[in-house]
mmCIF file of C-alpha atoms in Angstrom:
data_model
loop_
_atom_site.group_PDB
_atom_site.id
_atom_site.type_symbol
_atom_site.label_atom_id
_atom_site.label_comp_id
_atom_site.label_asym_id
_atom_site.label_seq_id
_atom_site.Cartn_x
_atom_site.Cartn_y
_atom_site.Cartn_z
ATOM 1 C CA MET A 5 0.155 -0.181 0.396
ATOM 2 C CA SER A 6 1.476 3.398 -0.552
ATOM 3 C CA ASN A 7 1.241 6.554 0.977
ATOM 4 C CA LYS A 8 -0.895 7.772 -1.896
ATOM 5 C CA GLU A 9 -3.520 5.315 -2.731
ATOM 6 C CA PHE A 10 -6.546 7.573 -2.304
ATOM 7 C CA GLY A 11 -7.039 8.927 -6.088
ATOM 8 C CA ASN A 12 -6.909 12.514 -4.495
ATOM 9 C CA GLY A 13 -3.658 12.219 -3.670
ATOM 10 C CA GLU A 14 -3.982 12.382 0.283
ATOM 11 C CA LYS A 15 -1.048 10.746 2.369
ATOM 12 C CA ILE A 16 -1.822 7.714 4.731
ATOM 13 C CA TYR A 17 0.308 7.336 7.303
ATOM 14 C CA ASP A 18 0.520 4.674 8.889
ATOM 15 C CA LEU A 19 0.283 5.116 12.194
ATOM 16 C CA LEU A 20 -0.748 9.049 13.467
ATOM 17 C CA VAL A 21 0.229 9.106 17.216
ATOM 18 C CA LEU A 22 -2.409 11.056 19.203
ATOM 19 C CA GLY A 23 -0.830 12.357 22.274
ATOM 20 C CA GLY A 24 2.874 13.540 23.005
ATOM 21 C CA GLY A 25 3.870 12.392 26.524
ATOM 22 C CA PRO A 26 6.328 10.158 27.185
ATOM 23 C CA ALA A 27 3.413 7.323 26.049
ATOM 24 C CA GLY A 28 3.281 8.889 22.736
ATOM 25 C CA MET A 29 6.048 9.934 22.051
ATOM 26 C CA ASN A 30 7.706 6.280 23.213
ATOM 27 C CA ALA A 31 5.035 4.472 21.145
ATOM 28 C CA ALA A 32 6.683 7.295 18.094
ATOM 29 C CA LEU A 33 9.860 5.709 18.875
ATOM 30 C CA TYR A 34 9.431 2.340 18.624
ATOM 31 C CA ALA A 35 7.122 2.170 15.528
ATOM 32 C CA LYS A 36 9.492 4.755 13.350
ATOM 33 C CA ARG A 37 12.681 1.652 14.465
ATOM 34 C CA GLY A 38 9.944 -0.864 13.448
ATOM 35 C CA ASP A 39 10.382 0.926 9.798
ATOM 36 C CA ILE A 40 6.480 2.898 9.107
ATOM 37 C CA ASP A 41 5.035 6.415 8.735
ATOM 38 C CA VAL A 42 3.930 7.672 11.861
ATOM 39 C CA ALA A 43 3.903 10.865 13.380
ATOM 40 C CA ILE A 44 2.664 12.765 16.557
ATOM 41 C CA ILE A 45 0.045 15.078 17.043
ATOM 42 C CA ASP A 46 -0.662 16.853 20.224
ATOM 43 C CA THR A 47 -3.005 19.648 21.308
ATOM 44 C CA SER A 48 -0.014 21.287 23.400
ATOM 45 C CA THR A 49 3.569 21.244 23.536
ATOM 46 C CA LEU A 50 5.635 17.900 23.393
ATOM 47 C CA GLY A 51 6.309 16.527 27.224
ATOM 48 C CA GLY A 52 2.777 15.854 28.706
ATOM 49 C CA GLN A 53 2.536 15.171 32.640
ATOM 50 C CA PRO A 54 6.048 15.324 33.680
ATOM 51 C CA VAL A 55 6.871 19.067 32.069
ATOM 52 C CA ASN A 56 4.746 20.030 35.485
ATOM 53 C CA TYR A 57 6.939 17.892 37.734
ATOM 54 C CA LEU A 58 9.213 19.644 40.117
ATOM 55 C CA GLU A 59 11.197 16.426 40.574
ATOM 56 C CA ILE A 60 11.324 12.798 39.316
ATOM 57 C CA GLU A 61 13.194 10.957 42.203
ATOM 58 C CA ASN A 62 12.255 7.385 40.553
ATOM 59 C CA TYR A 63 12.329 6.510 36.707
ATOM 60 C CA LEU A 64 15.074 4.445 35.940
ATOM 61 C CA GLY A 65 18.519 5.631 35.483
ATOM 62 C CA PHE A 66 18.104 9.681 37.030
ATOM 63 C CA ALA A 67 17.915 8.524 41.118
ATOM 64 C CA SER A 68 16.758 12.369 40.502
ATOM 65 C CA ILE A 69 16.193 14.881 37.587
ATOM 66 C CA GLU A 70 13.747 18.015 36.633
ATOM 67 C CA GLY A 71 10.353 16.954 34.856
ATOM 68 C CA TRP A 72 10.910 19.518 32.391
ATOM 69 C CA GLU A 73 14.295 18.048 31.658
ATOM 70 C CA LEU A 74 13.809 14.579 30.872
ATOM 71 C CA ALA A 75 10.986 15.520 28.889
ATOM 72 C CA GLU A 76 13.553 17.540 26.267
ATOM 73 C CA LYS A 77 15.786 13.956 26.938
ATOM 74 C CA PHE A 78 12.704 12.250 25.451
ATOM 75 C CA GLU A 79 11.791 15.160 22.754
ATOM 76 C CA HIS A 80 15.449 15.081 21.775
ATOM 77 C CA HIS A 81 15.566 11.252 20.980
ATOM 78 C CA ILE A 82 12.630 10.780 18.843
ATOM 79 C CA ASP A 83 14.307 13.917 17.119
ATOM 80 C CA LYS A 84 17.252 11.974 16.098
ATOM 81 C CA PHE A 85 14.085 9.733 13.770
ATOM 82 C CA ASN A 86 12.925 12.795 11.929
ATOM 83 C CA ILE A 87 9.699 12.051 13.445
ATOM 84 C CA PRO A 88 7.006 14.929 11.890
ATOM 85 C CA LYS A 89 5.441 16.802 14.851
ATOM 86 C CA PHE A 90 2.366 18.743 14.578
ATOM 87 C CA MET A 91 2.230 20.277 17.927
ATOM 88 C CA MET A 92 -0.503 22.955 19.334
ATOM 89 C CA GLU A 93 -3.269 22.023 16.988
ATOM 90 C CA GLU A 94 -7.233 22.880 17.861
ATOM 91 C CA ILE A 95 -8.489 19.277 16.856
ATOM 92 C CA GLN A 96 -12.622 19.607 15.818
ATOM 93 C CA GLU A 97 -13.431 16.479 14.857
ATOM 94 C CA ILE A 98 -12.120 12.431 15.602
ATOM 95 C CA ASP A 99 -12.943 9.783 13.583
ATOM 96 C CA LEU A 100 -11.212 6.376 15.229
ATOM 97 C CA VAL A 101 -14.265 3.669 13.781
ATOM 98 C CA SER A 102 -13.976 3.684 10.265
ATOM 99 C CA ASP A 103 -10.742 1.519 7.941
ATOM 100 C CA ILE A 104 -8.581 4.294 7.445
ATOM 101 C CA LYS A 105 -8.569 6.958 10.515
ATOM 102 C CA THR A 106 -9.535 10.931 11.004
ATOM 103 C CA ILE A 107 -7.408 13.391 12.530
ATOM 104 C CA LYS A 108 -9.731 17.366 11.965
ATOM 105 C CA THR A 109 -7.293 19.784 12.783
ATOM 106 C CA LEU A 110 -8.127 23.861 12.828
ATOM 107 C CA LYS A 111 -4.379 23.542 10.197
ATOM 108 C CA GLY A 112 -5.451 20.224 8.404
ATOM 109 C CA GLU A 113 -6.952 16.579 8.385
ATOM 110 C CA TYR A 114 -4.371 13.524 9.361
ATOM 111 C CA LYS A 115 -5.176 10.284 8.572
ATOM 112 C CA ALA A 116 -3.899 7.624 8.900
ATOM 113 C CA ARG A 117 -3.717 3.177 8.790
ATOM 114 C CA THR A 118 -4.215 2.987 12.774
ATOM 115 C CA VAL A 119 -3.914 5.265 15.951
ATOM 116 C CA ILE A 120 -2.355 5.425 19.062
ATOM 117 C CA VAL A 121 -3.861 6.992 22.027
ATOM 118 C CA ALA A 122 -1.787 9.018 24.141
ATOM 119 C CA THR A 123 -3.866 11.912 25.273
ATOM 120 C CA GLY A 124 -3.335 11.235 29.144
ATOM 121 C CA ALA A 125 -5.147 13.422 31.392
ATOM 122 C CA SER A 126 -6.461 15.577 32.994
ATOM 123 C CA ALA A 127 -6.555 16.600 37.339
ATOM 124 C CA ALA A 128 -10.382 16.306 38.958
ATOM 125 C CA LYS A 129 -11.860 19.162 39.902
ATOM 126 C CA LEU A 130 -12.715 18.909 43.650
ATOM 127 C CA GLY A 131 -17.016 20.011 42.102
ATOM 128 C CA ILE A 132 -17.439 21.887 44.472
ATOM 129 C CA LYS A 133 -19.026 25.292 44.412
ATOM 130 C CA GLY A 134 -16.933 27.939 44.271
ATOM 131 C CA GLU A 135 -14.354 25.128 42.992
ATOM 132 C CA LEU A 136 -14.737 27.207 38.477
ATOM 133 C CA GLU A 137 -15.301 30.274 39.973
ATOM 134 C CA HIS A 138 -11.632 30.309 41.400
ATOM 135 C CA ILE A 139 -9.226 28.909 38.592
ATOM 136 C CA GLY A 140 -7.042 32.218 38.538
ATOM 137 C CA LYS A 141 -7.862 33.284 41.753
ATOM 138 C CA GLY A 142 -6.301 31.055 44.842
ATOM 139 C CA VAL A 143 -7.299 27.208 42.774
ATOM 140 C CA SER A 144 -4.942 25.873 40.468
ATOM 141 C CA TYR A 145 -3.725 22.253 39.686
ATOM 142 C CA CYS A 146 -0.095 22.929 39.377
ATOM 143 C CA ALA A 147 1.874 23.763 42.387
ATOM 144 C CA VAL A 148 5.337 23.930 39.699
ATOM 145 C CA CYS A 149 3.575 26.615 38.068
ATOM 146 C CA ASP A 150 1.654 28.606 40.291
ATOM 147 C CA GLY A 151 3.442 27.507 43.528
ATOM 148 C CA ALA A 152 5.532 31.170 43.052
ATOM 149 C CA PHE A 153 2.895 33.033 44.009
ATOM 150 C CA TYR A 154 2.153 32.678 47.006
ATOM 151 C CA LYS A 155 5.156 33.749 48.865
ATOM 152 C CA ASP A 156 4.959 33.471 52.961
ATOM 153 C CA LYS A 157 0.505 32.949 52.350
ATOM 154 C CA THR A 158 -1.218 29.844 53.348
ATOM 155 C CA VAL A 159 -2.315 27.261 51.243
ATOM 156 C CA ALA A 160 -4.761 24.406 51.304
ATOM 157 C CA VAL A 161 -3.656 20.903 49.344
ATOM 158 C CA VAL A 162 -6.362 18.573 49.044
ATOM 159 C CA GLY A 163 -5.794 14.590 48.917
ATOM 160 C CA GLY A 164 -3.570 11.890 50.197
ATOM 161 C CA GLY A 165 -1.263 10.977 47.291
ATOM 162 C CA ASN A 166 2.319 10.814 46.175
ATOM 163 C CA ALA A 167 1.132 13.976 43.881
ATOM 164 C CA ALA A 168 -1.115 16.027 46.771
ATOM 165 C CA VAL A 169 2.277 14.874 49.310
ATOM 166 C CA GLU A 170 5.106 15.682 46.719
ATOM 167 C CA GLU A 171 3.574 19.327 46.079
ATOM 168 C CA ALA A 172 2.684 19.951 48.926
ATOM 169 C CA CYS A 173 6.518 19.825 49.931
ATOM 170 C CA TYR A 174 7.462 22.022 47.461
ATOM 171 C CA LEU A 175 4.585 24.042 48.222
ATOM 172 C CA THR A 176 6.371 24.693 51.795
ATOM 173 C CA LYS A 177 9.205 26.464 49.637
ATOM 174 C CA PHE A 178 7.444 29.338 48.968
ATOM 175 C CA ALA A 179 4.044 29.029 51.291
ATOM 176 C CA LYS A 180 4.598 29.122 55.154
ATOM 177 C CA LYS A 181 2.125 27.172 55.936
ATOM 178 C CA VAL A 182 0.474 24.442 53.937
ATOM 179 C CA TYR A 183 -2.331 22.528 54.952
ATOM 180 C CA ILE A 184 -3.160 19.107 53.888
ATOM 181 C CA ILE A 185 -6.590 17.875 53.273
ATOM 182 C CA HIS A 186 -7.401 14.563 53.411
ATOM 183 C CA ARG A 187 -10.922 12.099 54.005
ATOM 184 C CA ARG A 188 -9.220 9.241 54.992
ATOM 185 C CA ASP A 189 -7.415 8.550 58.231
ATOM 186 C CA GLU A 190 -3.884 8.285 56.711
ATOM 187 C CA LEU A 191 -1.965 8.852 53.745
ATOM 188 C CA ARG A 192 -1.697 7.439 50.773
ATOM 189 C CA ALA A 193 1.349 7.888 49.406
ATOM 190 C CA ASP A 194 4.971 6.110 49.677
ATOM 191 C CA LYS A 195 6.240 5.758 52.526
ATOM 192 C CA ILE A 196 10.102 8.085 51.784
ATOM 193 C CA VAL A 197 6.948 10.243 50.498
ATOM 194 C CA GLN A 198 4.625 10.190 53.624
ATOM 195 C CA GLU A 199 8.184 10.549 55.953
ATOM 196 C CA ARG A 200 9.485 13.897 54.137
ATOM 197 C CA ALA A 201 5.747 15.665 54.394
ATOM 198 C CA PHE A 202 5.824 14.812 58.436
ATOM 199 C CA LYS A 203 9.184 16.289 58.945
ATOM 200 C CA ASN A 204 8.437 19.397 57.396
ATOM 201 C CA GLU A 205 7.287 22.031 60.064
ATOM 202 C CA LYS A 206 5.432 23.616 57.680
ATOM 203 C CA ILE A 207 2.956 21.198 56.918
ATOM 204 C CA GLU A 208 -0.210 20.591 58.957
ATOM 205 C CA PHE A 209 -2.332 17.818 57.840
ATOM 206 C CA VAL A 210 -6.311 17.779 58.637
ATOM 207 C CA PHE A 211 -7.213 14.421 58.333
ATOM 208 C CA ASP A 212 -10.751 12.467 58.185
ATOM 209 C CA THR A 213 -11.405 15.528 56.318
ATOM 210 C CA ILE A 214 -13.301 16.833 52.966
ATOM 211 C CA PRO A 215 -13.998 20.277 51.294
ATOM 212 C CA LEU A 216 -17.888 21.616 51.018
ATOM 213 C CA GLU A 217 -16.966 24.993 49.647
ATOM 214 C CA ILE A 218 -14.201 27.458 48.100
ATOM 215 C CA ASN A 219 -14.904 31.225 49.115
ATOM 216 C CA SER A 220 -13.859 34.464 48.349
ATOM 217 C CA ASN A 221 -11.936 37.177 50.240
ATOM 218 C CA SER A 222 -12.982 40.522 50.232
ATOM 219 C CA GLU A 223 -10.858 40.756 46.769
ATOM 220 C CA GLY A 224 -12.978 38.425 45.374
ATOM 221 C CA CYS A 225 -9.533 35.501 45.719
ATOM 222 C CA VAL A 226 -9.402 32.655 47.433
ATOM 223 C CA GLY A 227 -10.233 33.641 51.005
ATOM 224 C CA THR A 228 -11.640 30.404 52.895
ATOM 225 C CA ILE A 229 -12.278 26.754 51.989
ATOM 226 C CA LYS A 230 -15.077 24.866 54.296
ATOM 227 C CA VAL A 231 -14.623 21.119 55.602
ATOM 228 C CA GLN A 232 -15.918 18.298 57.511
ATOM 229 C CA ASN A 233 -14.745 16.392 59.040
ATOM 230 C CA VAL A 234 -16.451 13.123 58.399
ATOM 231 C CA LYS A 235 -16.211 11.684 61.674
ATOM 232 C CA THR A 236 -17.250 14.003 63.540
ATOM 233 C CA LYS A 237 -19.386 16.099 60.638
ATOM 234 C CA GLU A 238 -17.903 19.250 62.585
ATOM 235 C CA ILE A 239 -17.810 22.046 60.042
ATOM 236 C CA LYS A 240 -15.598 24.742 60.088
ATOM 237 C CA ASP A 241 -13.566 26.882 57.447
ATOM 238 C CA ILE A 242 -10.073 27.006 56.906
ATOM 239 C CA CYS A 243 -8.614 30.425 55.876
ATOM 240 C CA THR A 244 -6.287 29.380 52.969
ATOM 241 C CA GLU A 245 -4.796 32.014 50.113
ATOM 242 C CA GLY A 246 -4.676 28.694 48.125
ATOM 243 C CA VAL A 247 -5.799 25.392 46.973
ATOM 244 C CA PHE A 248 -4.249 22.619 44.720
ATOM 245 C CA PRO A 249 -7.125 19.782 44.140
ATOM 246 C CA TYR A 250 -4.938 16.359 43.329
ATOM 247 C CA ILE A 251 -7.048 14.107 44.062
ATOM 248 C CA GLY A 252 -6.909 11.571 41.067
ATOM 249 C CA PHE A 253 -6.535 12.141 37.508
ATOM 250 C CA THR A 254 -9.789 11.863 35.130
ATOM 251 C CA PRO A 255 -8.505 10.649 31.168
ATOM 252 C CA ASN A 256 -8.820 13.059 28.082
ATOM 253 C CA VAL A 257 -10.840 11.557 25.650
ATOM 254 C CA GLN A 258 -12.372 14.396 24.374
ATOM 255 C CA GLY A 259 -13.507 14.177 21.094
ATOM 256 C CA PHE A 260 -13.155 10.373 20.452
ATOM 257 C CA SER A 261 -15.137 9.117 23.855
ATOM 258 C CA GLY A 262 -17.647 6.254 22.790
ATOM 259 C CA GLN A 263 -15.360 5.341 19.575
ATOM 260 C CA MET A 264 -14.226 2.006 21.493
ATOM 261 C CA ILE A 265 -14.978 0.656 25.133
ATOM 262 C CA GLN A 266 -14.030 2.125 28.676
ATOM 263 C CA ASP A 267 -14.427 1.907 31.989
ATOM 264 C CA GLU A 268 -16.822 3.499 34.235
ATOM 265 C CA LYS A 269 -14.709 6.591 33.890
ATOM 266 C CA GLY A 270 -13.509 6.627 30.516
ATOM 267 C CA PHE A 271 -10.614 5.376 30.954
ATOM 268 C CA ILE A 272 -9.794 2.863 27.533
ATOM 269 C CA LYS A 273 -10.051 -0.091 27.971
ATOM 270 C CA VAL A 274 -6.963 -2.697 26.444
ATOM 271 C CA ASP A 275 -5.589 -5.772 26.053
ATOM 272 C CA GLU A 276 -1.804 -6.745 26.681
ATOM 273 C CA THR A 277 -0.770 -5.409 23.016
ATOM 274 C CA MET A 278 -1.769 -1.995 24.448
ATOM 275 C CA ARG A 279 -4.936 -2.702 21.696
ATOM 276 C CA THR A 280 -8.167 -1.662 21.557
ATOM 277 C CA SER A 281 -11.848 -2.660 21.066
ATOM 278 C CA THR A 282 -11.597 -1.014 17.740
ATOM 279 C CA MET A 283 -9.989 -2.557 14.988
ATOM 280 C CA GLY A 284 -6.545 -0.521 14.539
ATOM 281 C CA VAL A 285 -6.891 1.715 17.685
ATOM 282 C CA PHE A 286 -4.261 0.921 20.310
ATOM 283 C CA ALA A 287 -3.973 3.831 23.761
ATOM 284 C CA VAL A 288 -1.151 4.246 25.982
ATOM 285 C CA GLY A 289 -0.540 5.933 29.088
ATOM 286 C CA ASP A 290 -2.670 7.410 31.460
ATOM 287 C CA VAL A 291 -6.162 7.822 29.487
ATOM 288 C CA ARG A 292 -6.367 3.779 29.606
ATOM 289 C CA VAL A 293 -7.321 1.888 32.531
ATOM 290 C CA THR A 294 -4.122 0.573 34.585
ATOM 291 C CA PRO A 295 -2.901 -0.143 38.304
ATOM 292 C CA LEU A 296 -0.346 2.305 38.073
ATOM 293 C CA ARG A 297 -0.326 6.123 36.242
ATOM 294 C CA GLN A 298 3.600 7.162 36.427
ATOM 295 C CA VAL A 299 6.214 7.829 34.094
ATOM 296 C CA ILE A 300 8.450 4.465 33.315
ATOM 297 C CA THR A 301 4.692 3.030 33.054
ATOM 298 C CA ALA A 302 3.927 5.604 30.222
ATOM 299 C CA VAL A 303 6.798 4.854 28.296
ATOM 300 C CA ALA A 304 6.768 1.406 28.692
ATOM 301 C CA ASP A 305 3.240 1.107 27.407
ATOM 302 C CA GLY A 306 4.365 3.606 24.504
ATOM 303 C CA ALA A 307 7.044 0.375 23.295
ATOM 304 C CA ILE A 308 4.000 -2.110 23.856
ATOM 305 C CA ALA A 309 2.055 -0.203 21.459
ATOM 306 C CA GLY A 310 4.578 0.756 19.137
ATOM 307 C CA VAL A 311 5.787 -2.683 18.298
ATOM 308 C CA SER A 312 1.898 -4.134 18.598
ATOM 309 C CA ALA A 313 1.369 -0.759 15.649
ATOM 310 C CA VAL A 314 3.873 -1.918 12.947
ATOM 311 C CA LYS A 315 2.942 -5.904 13.700
ATOM 312 C CA TYR A 316 -0.811 -4.696 12.829
ATOM 313 C CA VAL A 317 0.232 -1.905 9.699
ATOM 314 C CA GLU A 318 2.736 -5.398 8.664
ATOM 315 C CA GLU A 319 -0.714 -7.155 8.053
ATOM 316 C CA LEU A 320 -2.460 -4.898 7.003
ATOM 317 C CA LYS A 321 0.486 -4.958 4.171
ATOM 318 C CA THR A 322 0.318 -8.462 3.749
ATOM 319 C CA ALA A 323 -2.990 -9.002 3.307
ATOM 320 C CA ALA A 324 -4.386 -5.962 0.437
ATOM 321 C CA VAL A 325 -0.310 -7.771 -1.384
ATOM 322 C CA GLY A 326 -2.729 -11.676 -0.988
ATOM 323 C CA ALA A 327 -5.843 -10.055 -2.222
#
């Protein structure tokens, strides 16, 4: 099959990788090494979630590395293979069901025989009154991005996992006090991360507590967060100038949700080869159903999907020759 098999001469890629985070970049790398025609499309710049991490300490080979630096190393690696990258594309329509997959953006229309979905996930919202109204006015989902704005101020982090506790520790570099509000009576973060937080005198833990409402100060920015103890049912206000929710993630499936089997939260179900229920479509990284969402697992997913996509394309070409 030629890449110009249609009469109008439009290019048909063997593979389009939708998403330029660690999973997407490694999928493209492995696919390119398999000698198929591949390109990456992303609504943002390359890098994905790691760009927002101050420090990564659990990626094999690096005792500690800043997120942006690791992402930069990934990009330099794939650039050696001259993989086309279509960044900052505003996507209008996605068709993953047809034999030839189509991704339409404001800049053009891209077609491929197979697609690897690597769109990742976004920070989940608290879903409480005052949250959306205060985004950019004290509510933030990225401590690395906005932490410096809270120098000598008080902030609250909601959550008890690695992301919440690590970001709370980071915020103590700027804030004079950081509350960690968690609905359980103990943290879910790794023990080494917990120990670091417990030793930090700027951090105060508020266990068995859920947020109810975020309220404004006289300037229209965050002034307090109303919380409730789940055991005693006591309700109180915590004075804070910033709220950082870290309660998990929701999959970025806008534009193609429903075109393959997903779980109740929208995460895509795959088999051991990263194949989805839709023929010719694979899913990797944070967007898929997985027990662990880490940079290293995303990269591993990408390797598996890249190899799987190469085999799929080769099967298509063999079938076409024999037809």
